[in-house]
PDB file of C-alpha atoms and ligand atoms in Angstrom:
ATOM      1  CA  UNK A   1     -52.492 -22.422 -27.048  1.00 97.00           C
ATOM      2  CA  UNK A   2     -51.825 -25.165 -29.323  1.00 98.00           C
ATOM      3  CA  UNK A   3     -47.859 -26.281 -30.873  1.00 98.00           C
ATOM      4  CA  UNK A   4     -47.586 -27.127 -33.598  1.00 98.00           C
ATOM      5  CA  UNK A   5     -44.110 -29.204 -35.349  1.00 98.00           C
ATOM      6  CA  UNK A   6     -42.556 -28.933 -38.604  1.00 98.00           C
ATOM      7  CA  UNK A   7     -41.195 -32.549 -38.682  1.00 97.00           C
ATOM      8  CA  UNK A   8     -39.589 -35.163 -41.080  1.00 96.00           C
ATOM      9  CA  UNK A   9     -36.614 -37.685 -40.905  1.00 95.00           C
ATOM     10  CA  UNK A  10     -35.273 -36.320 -44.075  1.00 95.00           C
ATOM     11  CA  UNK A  11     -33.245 -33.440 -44.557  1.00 96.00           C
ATOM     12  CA  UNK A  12     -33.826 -30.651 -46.696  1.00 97.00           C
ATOM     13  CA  UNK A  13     -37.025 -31.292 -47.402  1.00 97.00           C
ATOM     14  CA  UNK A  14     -38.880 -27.901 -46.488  1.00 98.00           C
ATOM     15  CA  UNK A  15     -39.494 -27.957 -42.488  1.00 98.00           C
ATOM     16  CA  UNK A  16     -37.771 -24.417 -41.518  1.00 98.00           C
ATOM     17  CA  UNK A  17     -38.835 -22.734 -44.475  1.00 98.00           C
ATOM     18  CA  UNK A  18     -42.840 -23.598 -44.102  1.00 98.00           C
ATOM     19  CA  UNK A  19     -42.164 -23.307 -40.553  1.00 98.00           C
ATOM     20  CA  UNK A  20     -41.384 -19.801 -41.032  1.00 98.00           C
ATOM     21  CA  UNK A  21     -44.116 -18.638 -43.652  1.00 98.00           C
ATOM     22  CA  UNK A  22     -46.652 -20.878 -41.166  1.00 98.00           C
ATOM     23  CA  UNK A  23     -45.477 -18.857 -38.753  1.00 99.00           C
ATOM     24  CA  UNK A  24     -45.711 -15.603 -40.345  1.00 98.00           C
ATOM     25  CA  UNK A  25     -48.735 -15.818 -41.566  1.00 98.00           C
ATOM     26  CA  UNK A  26     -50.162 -16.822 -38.405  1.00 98.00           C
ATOM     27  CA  UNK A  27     -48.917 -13.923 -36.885  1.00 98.00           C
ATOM     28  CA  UNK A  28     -50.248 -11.427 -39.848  1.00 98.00           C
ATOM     29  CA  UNK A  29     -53.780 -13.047 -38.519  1.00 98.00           C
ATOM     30  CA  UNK A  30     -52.744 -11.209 -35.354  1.00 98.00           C
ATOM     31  CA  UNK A  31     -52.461 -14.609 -33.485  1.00 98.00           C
ATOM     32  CA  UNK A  32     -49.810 -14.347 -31.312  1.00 98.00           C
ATOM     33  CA  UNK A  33     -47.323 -16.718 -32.258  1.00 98.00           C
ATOM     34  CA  UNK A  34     -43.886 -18.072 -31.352  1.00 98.00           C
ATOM     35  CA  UNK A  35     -41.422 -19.967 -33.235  1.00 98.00           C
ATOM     36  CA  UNK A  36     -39.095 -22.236 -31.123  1.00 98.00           C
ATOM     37  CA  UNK A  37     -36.299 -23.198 -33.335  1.00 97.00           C
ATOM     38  CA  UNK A  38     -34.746 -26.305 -32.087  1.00 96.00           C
ATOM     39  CA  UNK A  39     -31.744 -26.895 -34.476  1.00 96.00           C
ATOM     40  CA  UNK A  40     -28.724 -26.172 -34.020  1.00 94.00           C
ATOM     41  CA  UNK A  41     -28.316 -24.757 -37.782  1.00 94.00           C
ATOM     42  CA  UNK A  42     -30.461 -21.859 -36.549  1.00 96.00           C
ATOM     43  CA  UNK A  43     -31.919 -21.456 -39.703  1.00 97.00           C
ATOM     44  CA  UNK A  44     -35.418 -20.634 -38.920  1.00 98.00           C
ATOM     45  CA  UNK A  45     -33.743 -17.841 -36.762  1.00 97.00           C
ATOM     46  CA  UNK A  46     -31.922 -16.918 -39.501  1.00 98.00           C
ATOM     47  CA  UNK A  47     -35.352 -16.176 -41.639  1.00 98.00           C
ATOM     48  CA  UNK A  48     -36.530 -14.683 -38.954  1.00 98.00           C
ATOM     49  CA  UNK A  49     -34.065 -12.164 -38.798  1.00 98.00           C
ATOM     50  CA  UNK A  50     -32.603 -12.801 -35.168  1.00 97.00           C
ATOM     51  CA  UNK A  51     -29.631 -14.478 -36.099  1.00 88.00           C
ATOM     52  CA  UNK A  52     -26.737 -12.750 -33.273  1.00 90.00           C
ATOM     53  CA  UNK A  53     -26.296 -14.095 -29.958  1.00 89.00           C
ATOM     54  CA  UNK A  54     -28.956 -13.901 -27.339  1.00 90.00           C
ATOM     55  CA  UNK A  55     -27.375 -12.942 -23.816  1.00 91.00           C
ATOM     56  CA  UNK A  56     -26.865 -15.739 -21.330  1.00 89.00           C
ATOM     57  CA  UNK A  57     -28.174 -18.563 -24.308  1.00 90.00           C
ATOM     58  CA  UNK A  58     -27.122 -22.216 -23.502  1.00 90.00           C
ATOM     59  CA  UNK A  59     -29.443 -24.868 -24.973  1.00 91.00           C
ATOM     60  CA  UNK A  60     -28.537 -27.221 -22.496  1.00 89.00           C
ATOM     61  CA  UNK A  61     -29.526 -24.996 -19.879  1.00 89.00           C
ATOM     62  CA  UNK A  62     -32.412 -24.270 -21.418  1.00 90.00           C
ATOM     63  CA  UNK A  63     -33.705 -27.894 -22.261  1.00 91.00           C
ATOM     64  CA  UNK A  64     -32.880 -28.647 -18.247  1.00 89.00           C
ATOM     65  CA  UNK A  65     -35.079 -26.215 -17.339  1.00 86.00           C
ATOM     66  CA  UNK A  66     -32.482 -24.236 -15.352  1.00 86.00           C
ATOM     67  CA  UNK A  67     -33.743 -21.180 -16.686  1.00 85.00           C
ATOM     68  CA  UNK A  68     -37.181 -20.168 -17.966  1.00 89.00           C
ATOM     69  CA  UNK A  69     -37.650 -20.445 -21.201  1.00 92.00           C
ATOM     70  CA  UNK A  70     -39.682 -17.399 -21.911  1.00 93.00           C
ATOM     71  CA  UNK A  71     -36.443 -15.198 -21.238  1.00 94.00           C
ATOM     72  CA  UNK A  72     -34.806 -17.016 -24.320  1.00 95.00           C
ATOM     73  CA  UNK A  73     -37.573 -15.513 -26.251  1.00 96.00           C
ATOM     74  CA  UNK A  74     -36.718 -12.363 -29.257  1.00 97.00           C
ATOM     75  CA  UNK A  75     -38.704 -10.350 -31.072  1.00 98.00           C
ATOM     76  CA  UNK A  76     -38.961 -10.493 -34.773  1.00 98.00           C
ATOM     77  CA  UNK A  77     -39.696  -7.158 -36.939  1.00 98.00           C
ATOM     78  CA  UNK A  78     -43.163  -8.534 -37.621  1.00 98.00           C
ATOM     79  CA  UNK A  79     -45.757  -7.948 -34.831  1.00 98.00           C
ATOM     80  CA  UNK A  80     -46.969 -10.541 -32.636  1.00 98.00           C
ATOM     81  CA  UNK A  81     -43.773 -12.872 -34.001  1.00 98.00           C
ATOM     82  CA  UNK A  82     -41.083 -14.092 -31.269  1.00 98.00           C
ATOM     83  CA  UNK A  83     -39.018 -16.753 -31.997  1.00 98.00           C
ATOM     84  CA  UNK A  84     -36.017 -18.274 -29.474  1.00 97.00           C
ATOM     85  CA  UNK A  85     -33.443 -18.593 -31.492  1.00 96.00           C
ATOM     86  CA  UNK A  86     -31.382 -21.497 -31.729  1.00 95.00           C
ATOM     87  CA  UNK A  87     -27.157 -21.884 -31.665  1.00 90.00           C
ATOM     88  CA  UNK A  88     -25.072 -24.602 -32.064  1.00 93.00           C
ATOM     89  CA  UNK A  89     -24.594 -25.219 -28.961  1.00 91.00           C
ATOM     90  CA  UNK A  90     -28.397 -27.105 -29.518  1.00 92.00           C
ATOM     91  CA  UNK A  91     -26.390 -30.085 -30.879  1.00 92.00           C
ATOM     92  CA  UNK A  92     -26.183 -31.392 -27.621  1.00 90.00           C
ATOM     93  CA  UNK A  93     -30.043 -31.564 -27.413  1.00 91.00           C
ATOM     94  CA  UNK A  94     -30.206 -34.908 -26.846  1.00 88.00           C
ATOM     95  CA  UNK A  95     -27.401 -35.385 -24.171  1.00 88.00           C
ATOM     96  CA  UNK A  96     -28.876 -32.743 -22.217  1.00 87.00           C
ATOM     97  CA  UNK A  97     -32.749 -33.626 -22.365  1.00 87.00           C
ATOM     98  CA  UNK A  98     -31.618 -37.267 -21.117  1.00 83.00           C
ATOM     99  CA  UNK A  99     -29.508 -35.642 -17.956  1.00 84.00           C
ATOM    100  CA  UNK A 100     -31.991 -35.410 -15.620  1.00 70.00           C
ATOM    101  CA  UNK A 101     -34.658 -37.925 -16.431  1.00 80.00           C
ATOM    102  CA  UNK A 102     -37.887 -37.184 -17.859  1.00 85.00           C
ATOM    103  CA  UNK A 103     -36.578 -36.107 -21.332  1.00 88.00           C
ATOM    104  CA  UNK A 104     -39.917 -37.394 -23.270  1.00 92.00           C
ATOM    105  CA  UNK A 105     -42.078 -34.649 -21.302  1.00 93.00           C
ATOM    106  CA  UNK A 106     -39.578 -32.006 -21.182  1.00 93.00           C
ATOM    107  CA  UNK A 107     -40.503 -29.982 -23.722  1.00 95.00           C
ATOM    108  CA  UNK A 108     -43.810 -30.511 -23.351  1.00 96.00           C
ATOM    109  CA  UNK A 109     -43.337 -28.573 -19.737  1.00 95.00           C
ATOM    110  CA  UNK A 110     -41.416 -26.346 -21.152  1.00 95.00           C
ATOM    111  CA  UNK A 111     -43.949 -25.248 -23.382  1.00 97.00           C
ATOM    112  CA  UNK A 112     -46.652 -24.761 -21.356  1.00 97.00           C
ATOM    113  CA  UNK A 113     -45.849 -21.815 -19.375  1.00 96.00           C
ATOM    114  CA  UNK A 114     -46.166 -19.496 -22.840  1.00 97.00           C
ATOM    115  CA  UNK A 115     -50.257 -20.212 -22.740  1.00 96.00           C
ATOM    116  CA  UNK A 116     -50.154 -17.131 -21.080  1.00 96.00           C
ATOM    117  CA  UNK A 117     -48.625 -15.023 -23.562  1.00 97.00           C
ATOM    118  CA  UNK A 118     -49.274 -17.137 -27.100  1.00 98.00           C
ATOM    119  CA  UNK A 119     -51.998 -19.119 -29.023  1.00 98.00           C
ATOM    120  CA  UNK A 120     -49.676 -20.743 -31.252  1.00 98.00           C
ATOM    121  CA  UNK A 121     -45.965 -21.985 -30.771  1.00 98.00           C
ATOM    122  CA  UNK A 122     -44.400 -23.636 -33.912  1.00 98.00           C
ATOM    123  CA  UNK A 123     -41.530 -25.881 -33.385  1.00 98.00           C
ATOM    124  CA  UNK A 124     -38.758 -26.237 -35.505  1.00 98.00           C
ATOM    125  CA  UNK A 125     -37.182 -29.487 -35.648  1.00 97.00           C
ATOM    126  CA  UNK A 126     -33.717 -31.048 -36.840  1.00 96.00           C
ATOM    127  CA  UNK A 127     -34.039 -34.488 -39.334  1.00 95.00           C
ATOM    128  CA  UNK A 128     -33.739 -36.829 -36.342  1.00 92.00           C
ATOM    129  CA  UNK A 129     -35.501 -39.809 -34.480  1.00 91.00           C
ATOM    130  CA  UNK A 130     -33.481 -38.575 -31.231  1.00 90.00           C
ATOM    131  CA  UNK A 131     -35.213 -38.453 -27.606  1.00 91.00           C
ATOM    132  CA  UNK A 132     -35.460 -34.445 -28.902  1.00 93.00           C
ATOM    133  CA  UNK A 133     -37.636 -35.458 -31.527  1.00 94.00           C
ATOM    134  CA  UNK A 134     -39.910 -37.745 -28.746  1.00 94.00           C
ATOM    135  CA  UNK A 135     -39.973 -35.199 -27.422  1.00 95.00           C
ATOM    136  CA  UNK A 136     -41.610 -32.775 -29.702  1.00 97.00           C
ATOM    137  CA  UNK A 137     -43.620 -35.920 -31.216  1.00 97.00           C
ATOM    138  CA  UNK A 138     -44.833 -35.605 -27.103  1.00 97.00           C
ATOM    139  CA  UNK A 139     -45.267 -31.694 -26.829  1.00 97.00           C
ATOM    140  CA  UNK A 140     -46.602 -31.025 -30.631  1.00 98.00           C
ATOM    141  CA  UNK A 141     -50.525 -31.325 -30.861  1.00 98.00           C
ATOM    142  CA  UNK A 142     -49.981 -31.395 -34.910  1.00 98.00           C
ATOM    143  CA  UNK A 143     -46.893 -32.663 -36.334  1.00 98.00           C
ATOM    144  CA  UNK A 144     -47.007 -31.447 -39.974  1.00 98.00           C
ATOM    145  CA  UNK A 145     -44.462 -33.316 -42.289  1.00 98.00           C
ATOM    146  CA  UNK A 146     -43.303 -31.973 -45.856  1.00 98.00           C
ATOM    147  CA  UNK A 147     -42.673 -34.844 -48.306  1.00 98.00           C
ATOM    148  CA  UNK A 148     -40.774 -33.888 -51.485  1.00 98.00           C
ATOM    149  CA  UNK A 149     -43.129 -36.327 -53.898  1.00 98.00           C
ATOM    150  CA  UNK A 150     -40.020 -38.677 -54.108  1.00 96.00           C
ATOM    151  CA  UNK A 151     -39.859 -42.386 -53.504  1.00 95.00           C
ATOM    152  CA  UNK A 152     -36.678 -41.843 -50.632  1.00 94.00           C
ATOM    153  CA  UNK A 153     -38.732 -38.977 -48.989  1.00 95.00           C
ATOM    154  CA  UNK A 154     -41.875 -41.070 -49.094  1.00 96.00           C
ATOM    155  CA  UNK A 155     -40.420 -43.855 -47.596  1.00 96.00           C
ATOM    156  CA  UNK A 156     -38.470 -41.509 -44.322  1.00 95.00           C
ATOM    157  CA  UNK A 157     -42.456 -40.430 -44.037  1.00 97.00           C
ATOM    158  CA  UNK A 158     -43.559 -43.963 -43.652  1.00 96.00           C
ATOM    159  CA  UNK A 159     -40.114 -44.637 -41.544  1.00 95.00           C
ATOM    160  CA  UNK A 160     -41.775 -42.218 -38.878  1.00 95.00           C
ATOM    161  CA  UNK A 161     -45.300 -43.215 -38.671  1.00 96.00           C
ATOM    162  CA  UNK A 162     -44.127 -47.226 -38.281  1.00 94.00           C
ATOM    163  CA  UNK A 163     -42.245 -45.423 -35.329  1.00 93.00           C
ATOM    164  CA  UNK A 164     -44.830 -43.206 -33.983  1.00 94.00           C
ATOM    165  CA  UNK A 165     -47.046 -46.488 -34.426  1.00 91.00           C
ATOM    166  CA  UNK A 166     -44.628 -48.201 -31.639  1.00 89.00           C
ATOM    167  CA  UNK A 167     -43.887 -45.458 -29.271  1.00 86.00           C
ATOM    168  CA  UNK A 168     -47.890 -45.191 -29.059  1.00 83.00           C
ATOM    169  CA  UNK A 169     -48.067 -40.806 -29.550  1.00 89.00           C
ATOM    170  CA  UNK A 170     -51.784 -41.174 -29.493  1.00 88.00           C
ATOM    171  CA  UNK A 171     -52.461 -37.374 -29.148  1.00 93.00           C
ATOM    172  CA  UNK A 172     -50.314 -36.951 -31.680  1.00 96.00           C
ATOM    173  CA  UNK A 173     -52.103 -35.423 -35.262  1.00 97.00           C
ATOM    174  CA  UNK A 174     -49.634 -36.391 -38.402  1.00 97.00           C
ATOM    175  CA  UNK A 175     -50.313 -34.386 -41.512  1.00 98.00           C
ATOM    176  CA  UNK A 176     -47.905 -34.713 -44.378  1.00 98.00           C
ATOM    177  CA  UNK A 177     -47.792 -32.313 -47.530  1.00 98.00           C
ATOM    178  CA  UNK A 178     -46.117 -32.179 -50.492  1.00 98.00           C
ATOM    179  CA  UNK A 179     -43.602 -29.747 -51.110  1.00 98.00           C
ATOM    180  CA  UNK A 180     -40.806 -28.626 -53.912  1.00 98.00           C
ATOM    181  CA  UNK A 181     -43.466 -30.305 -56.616  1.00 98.00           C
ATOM    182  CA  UNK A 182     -41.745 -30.298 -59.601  1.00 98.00           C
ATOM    183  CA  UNK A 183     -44.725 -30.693 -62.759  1.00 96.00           C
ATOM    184  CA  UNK A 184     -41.980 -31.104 -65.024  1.00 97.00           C
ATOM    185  CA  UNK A 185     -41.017 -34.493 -63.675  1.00 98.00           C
ATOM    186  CA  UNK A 186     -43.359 -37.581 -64.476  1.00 98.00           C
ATOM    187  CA  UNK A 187     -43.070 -39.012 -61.007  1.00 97.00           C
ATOM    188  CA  UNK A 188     -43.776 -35.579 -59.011  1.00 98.00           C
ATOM    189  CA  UNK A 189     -47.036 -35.946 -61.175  1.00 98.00           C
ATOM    190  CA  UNK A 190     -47.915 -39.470 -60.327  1.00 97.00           C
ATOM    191  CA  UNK A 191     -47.733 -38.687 -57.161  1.00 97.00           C
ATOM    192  CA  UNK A 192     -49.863 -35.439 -56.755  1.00 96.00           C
ATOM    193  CA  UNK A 193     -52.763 -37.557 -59.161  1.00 96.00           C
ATOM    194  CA  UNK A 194     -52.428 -40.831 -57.212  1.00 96.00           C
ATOM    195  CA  UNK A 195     -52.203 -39.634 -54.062  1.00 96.00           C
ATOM    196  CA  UNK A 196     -49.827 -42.553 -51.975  1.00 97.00           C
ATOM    197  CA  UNK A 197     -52.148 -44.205 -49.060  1.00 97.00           C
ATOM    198  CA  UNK A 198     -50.174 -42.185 -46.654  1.00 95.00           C
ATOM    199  CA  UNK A 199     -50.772 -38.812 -47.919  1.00 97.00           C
ATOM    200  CA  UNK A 200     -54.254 -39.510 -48.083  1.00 93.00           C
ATOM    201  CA  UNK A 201     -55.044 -37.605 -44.759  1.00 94.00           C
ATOM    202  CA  UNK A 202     -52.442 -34.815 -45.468  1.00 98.00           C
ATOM    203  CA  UNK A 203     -52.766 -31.373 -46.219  1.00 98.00           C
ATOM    204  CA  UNK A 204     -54.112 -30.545 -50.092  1.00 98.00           C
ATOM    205  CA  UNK A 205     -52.026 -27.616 -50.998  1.00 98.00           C
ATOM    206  CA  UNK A 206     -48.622 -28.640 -52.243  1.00 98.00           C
ATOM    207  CA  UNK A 207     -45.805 -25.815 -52.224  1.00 98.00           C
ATOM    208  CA  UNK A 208     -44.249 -25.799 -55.769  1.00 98.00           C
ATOM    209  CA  UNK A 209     -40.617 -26.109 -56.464  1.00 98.00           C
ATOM    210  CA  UNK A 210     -40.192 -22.076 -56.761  1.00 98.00           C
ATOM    211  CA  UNK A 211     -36.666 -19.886 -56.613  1.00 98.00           C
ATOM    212  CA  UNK A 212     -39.030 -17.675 -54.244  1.00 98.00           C
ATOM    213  CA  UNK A 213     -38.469 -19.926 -51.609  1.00 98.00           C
ATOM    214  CA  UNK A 214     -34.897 -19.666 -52.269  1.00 97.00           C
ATOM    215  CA  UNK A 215     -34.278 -16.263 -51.790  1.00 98.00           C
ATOM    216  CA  UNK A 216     -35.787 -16.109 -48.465  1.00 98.00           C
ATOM    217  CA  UNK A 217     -32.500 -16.220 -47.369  1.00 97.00           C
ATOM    218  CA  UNK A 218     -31.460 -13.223 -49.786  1.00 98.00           C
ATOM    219  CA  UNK A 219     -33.669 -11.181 -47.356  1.00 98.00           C
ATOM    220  CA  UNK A 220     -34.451 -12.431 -44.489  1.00 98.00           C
ATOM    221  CA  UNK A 221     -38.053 -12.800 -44.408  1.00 98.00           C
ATOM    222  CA  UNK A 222     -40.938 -15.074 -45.649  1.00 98.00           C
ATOM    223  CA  UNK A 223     -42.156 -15.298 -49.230  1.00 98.00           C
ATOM    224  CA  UNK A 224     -45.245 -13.592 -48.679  1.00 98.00           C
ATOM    225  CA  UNK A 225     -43.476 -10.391 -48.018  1.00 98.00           C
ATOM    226  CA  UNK A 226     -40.508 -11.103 -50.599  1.00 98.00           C
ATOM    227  CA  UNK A 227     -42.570 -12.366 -53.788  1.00 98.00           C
ATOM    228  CA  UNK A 228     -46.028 -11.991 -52.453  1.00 98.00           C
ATOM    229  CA  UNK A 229     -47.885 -12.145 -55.966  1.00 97.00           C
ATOM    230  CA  UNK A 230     -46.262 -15.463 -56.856  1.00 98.00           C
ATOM    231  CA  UNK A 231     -47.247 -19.016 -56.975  1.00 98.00           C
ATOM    232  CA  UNK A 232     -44.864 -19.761 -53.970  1.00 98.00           C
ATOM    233  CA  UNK A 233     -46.714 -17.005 -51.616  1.00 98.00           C
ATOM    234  CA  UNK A 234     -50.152 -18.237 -52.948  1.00 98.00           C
ATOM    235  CA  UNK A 235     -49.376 -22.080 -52.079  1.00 98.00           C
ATOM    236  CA  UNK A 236     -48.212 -20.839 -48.547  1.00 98.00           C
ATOM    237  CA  UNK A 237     -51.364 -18.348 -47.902  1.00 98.00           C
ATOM    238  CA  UNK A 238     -53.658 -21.653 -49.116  1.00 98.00           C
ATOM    239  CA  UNK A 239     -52.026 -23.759 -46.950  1.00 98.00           C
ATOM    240  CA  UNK A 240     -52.542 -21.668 -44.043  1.00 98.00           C
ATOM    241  CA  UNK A 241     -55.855 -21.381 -44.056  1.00 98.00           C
ATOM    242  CA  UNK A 242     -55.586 -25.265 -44.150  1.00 98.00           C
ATOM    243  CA  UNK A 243     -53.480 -25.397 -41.315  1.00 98.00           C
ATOM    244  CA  UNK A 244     -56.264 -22.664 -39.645  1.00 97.00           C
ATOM    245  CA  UNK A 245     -58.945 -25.238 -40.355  1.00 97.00           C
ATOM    246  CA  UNK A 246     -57.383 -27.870 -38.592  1.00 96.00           C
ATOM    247  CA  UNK A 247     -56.526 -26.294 -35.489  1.00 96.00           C
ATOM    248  CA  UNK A 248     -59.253 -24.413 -35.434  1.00 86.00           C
ATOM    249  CA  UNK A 249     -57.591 -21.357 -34.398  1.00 87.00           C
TER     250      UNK A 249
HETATM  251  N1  ATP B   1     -40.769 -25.155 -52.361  1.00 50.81           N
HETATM  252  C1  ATP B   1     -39.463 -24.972 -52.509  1.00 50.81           C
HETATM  253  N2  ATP B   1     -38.933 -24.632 -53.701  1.00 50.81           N
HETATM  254  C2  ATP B   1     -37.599 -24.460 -53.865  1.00 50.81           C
HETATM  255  N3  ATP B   1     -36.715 -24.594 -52.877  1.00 50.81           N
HETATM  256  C3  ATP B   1     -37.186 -24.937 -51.662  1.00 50.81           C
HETATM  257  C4  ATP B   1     -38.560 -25.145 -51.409  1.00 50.81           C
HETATM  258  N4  ATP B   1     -38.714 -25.479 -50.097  1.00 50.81           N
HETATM  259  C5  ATP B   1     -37.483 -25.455 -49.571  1.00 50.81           C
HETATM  260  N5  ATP B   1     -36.551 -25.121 -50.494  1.00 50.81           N
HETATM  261  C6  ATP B   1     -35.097 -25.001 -50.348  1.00 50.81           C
HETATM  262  O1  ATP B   1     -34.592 -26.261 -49.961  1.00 50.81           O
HETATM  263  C7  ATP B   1     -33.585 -26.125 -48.986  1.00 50.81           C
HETATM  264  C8  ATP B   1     -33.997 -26.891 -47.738  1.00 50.81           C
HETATM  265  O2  ATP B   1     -35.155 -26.264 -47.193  1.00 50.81           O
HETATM  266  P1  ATP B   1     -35.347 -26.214 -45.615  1.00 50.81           P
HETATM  267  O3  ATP B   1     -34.126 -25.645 -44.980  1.00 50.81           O
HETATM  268  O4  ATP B   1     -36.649 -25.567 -45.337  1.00 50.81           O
HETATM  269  O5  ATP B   1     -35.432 -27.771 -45.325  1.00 50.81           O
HETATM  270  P2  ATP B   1     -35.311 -28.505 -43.913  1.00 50.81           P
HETATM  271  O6  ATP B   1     -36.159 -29.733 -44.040  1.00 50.81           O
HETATM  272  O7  ATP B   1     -35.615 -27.567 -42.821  1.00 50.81           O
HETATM  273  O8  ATP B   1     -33.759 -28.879 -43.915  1.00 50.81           O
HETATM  274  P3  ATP B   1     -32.921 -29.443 -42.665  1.00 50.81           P
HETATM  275  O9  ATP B   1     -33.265 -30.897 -42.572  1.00 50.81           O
HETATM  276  O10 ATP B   1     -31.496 -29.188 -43.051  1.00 50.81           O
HETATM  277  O11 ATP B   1     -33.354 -28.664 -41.452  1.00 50.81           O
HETATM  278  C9  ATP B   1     -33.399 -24.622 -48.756  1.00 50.81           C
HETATM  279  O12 ATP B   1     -32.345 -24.162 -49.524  1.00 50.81           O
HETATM  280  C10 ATP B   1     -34.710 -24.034 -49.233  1.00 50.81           C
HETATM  281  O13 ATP B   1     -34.531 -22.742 -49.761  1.00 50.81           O
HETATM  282 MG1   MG B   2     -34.471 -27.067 -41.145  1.00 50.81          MG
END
């Protein structure tokens, strides 16, 4: 099993939605594949289609380890796609991770029990450098980190690895990509041309500013099924097989 984190400082910059198509498309290669959403927006449970209440859900019970996590777990309509949903009630993520002690490696143990049942869990993660995000930085083998091709969204990017830098996340594996290009816009351009030292290392495929992306939330469900034909879909499908080559799945 390997996790894998959709991850960046900045808001709104693409993490649920490539979690999801990630996800899905991982699963559609019949690997069996779980999506742990982790903010308390819920959106990625949203996409997903499993947006109600699951019985007896508490995320601070959860993140204490009170309860297993595997019973948390929902199927999606797609085959071999579960997800645990996330509520608001995952706001308190960081309060309740530090109760207890051991918050850094929490997750981490959380995690590892689903071995048994998955080869790929894909984590979700709110735009914060909380101890939640230490520790999916500690349970994630890849952290994968859009970066809209923007000077601000650049800079949270560098923000994080200067952090991960200090905290010493060896194991760690930090691959940015580009996402909502824009060709229109001169800079968006530069940037894709003259790749920024930082990106260097990151993923090739870039994810184009499309309304396909958009209207994932019109139905529910990734843009390969929605729009599958389109440049959207075609930058996800390419990117997955990037993503494949990494892990090596
Ligand atoms: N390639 C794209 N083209 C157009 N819109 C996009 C693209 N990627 C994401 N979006 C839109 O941008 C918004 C933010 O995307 P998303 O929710 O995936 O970001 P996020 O980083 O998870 O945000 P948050 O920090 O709030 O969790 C959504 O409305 C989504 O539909
Ligand atoms: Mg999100």
């Amino acid at each position: 099993m390997q996790t894998i984190a959709f991850y960046n400082l900045k808001g709104g910059v693409g993490k649920t939605t490539t979690t999801v198509n990630m996800a899905w498309h991982a699963a559609r290669w019949k690997h069996r594949t779980l999506v742990w959403d982790l903010d308390p927006q819920g959106a990625a449970s949203f996409y997903l289609g499993v947006d109600d209440q699951t019985p007896g859900y508490k995320a601070g019970g959860l993140l204490k380890g009170k309860q297993p996590a595997g019973r948390f777990k929902r199927e999606t309509r797609w085959p071999h796609l579960d997800v645990i949903p996330a509520d608001i009630s995952m706001r308190n993520a960081d309060v309740k991770l530090a109760e207890g002690g051991g918050a850094k490696n929490r997750l981490k143990e959380l995690i590892a029990p689903f071995g048994e049942s998955y080869e790929l869990v894909v984590l979700d993660c709110p735009p914060t450098l909380s101890p939640l995000a230490e520790s999916v930085f500690a349970a994630a083998d890849y952290l994968f980190v859009p970066v809209i091709p923007t000077h601000l969204s650049l800079r949270a990017f560098r923000q994080v690895l200067d952090w991960l830098d200090d905290k010493k996340f060896k194991h760690l594996r930090v691959v940015p990509f580009f996402n909502m290009v824009d060709r229109r816009r001169d800079l968006h351009v530069q940037m894709l041309v003259k790749r920024p030292p930082e990106m260097k290392d990151g993923l090739k495929t870039w994810v184009p500013y499309a309304t396909h992306v958009e209207q994932m939330g019109d139905h529910q469900a990734p843009v390969g099924e929605i729009a599958p034909y389109t440049p959207a879909a075609q930058a996800y499908r390419a990117m997955w097989f990037e993503v494949v080559e990494r892990l090596k799945l």
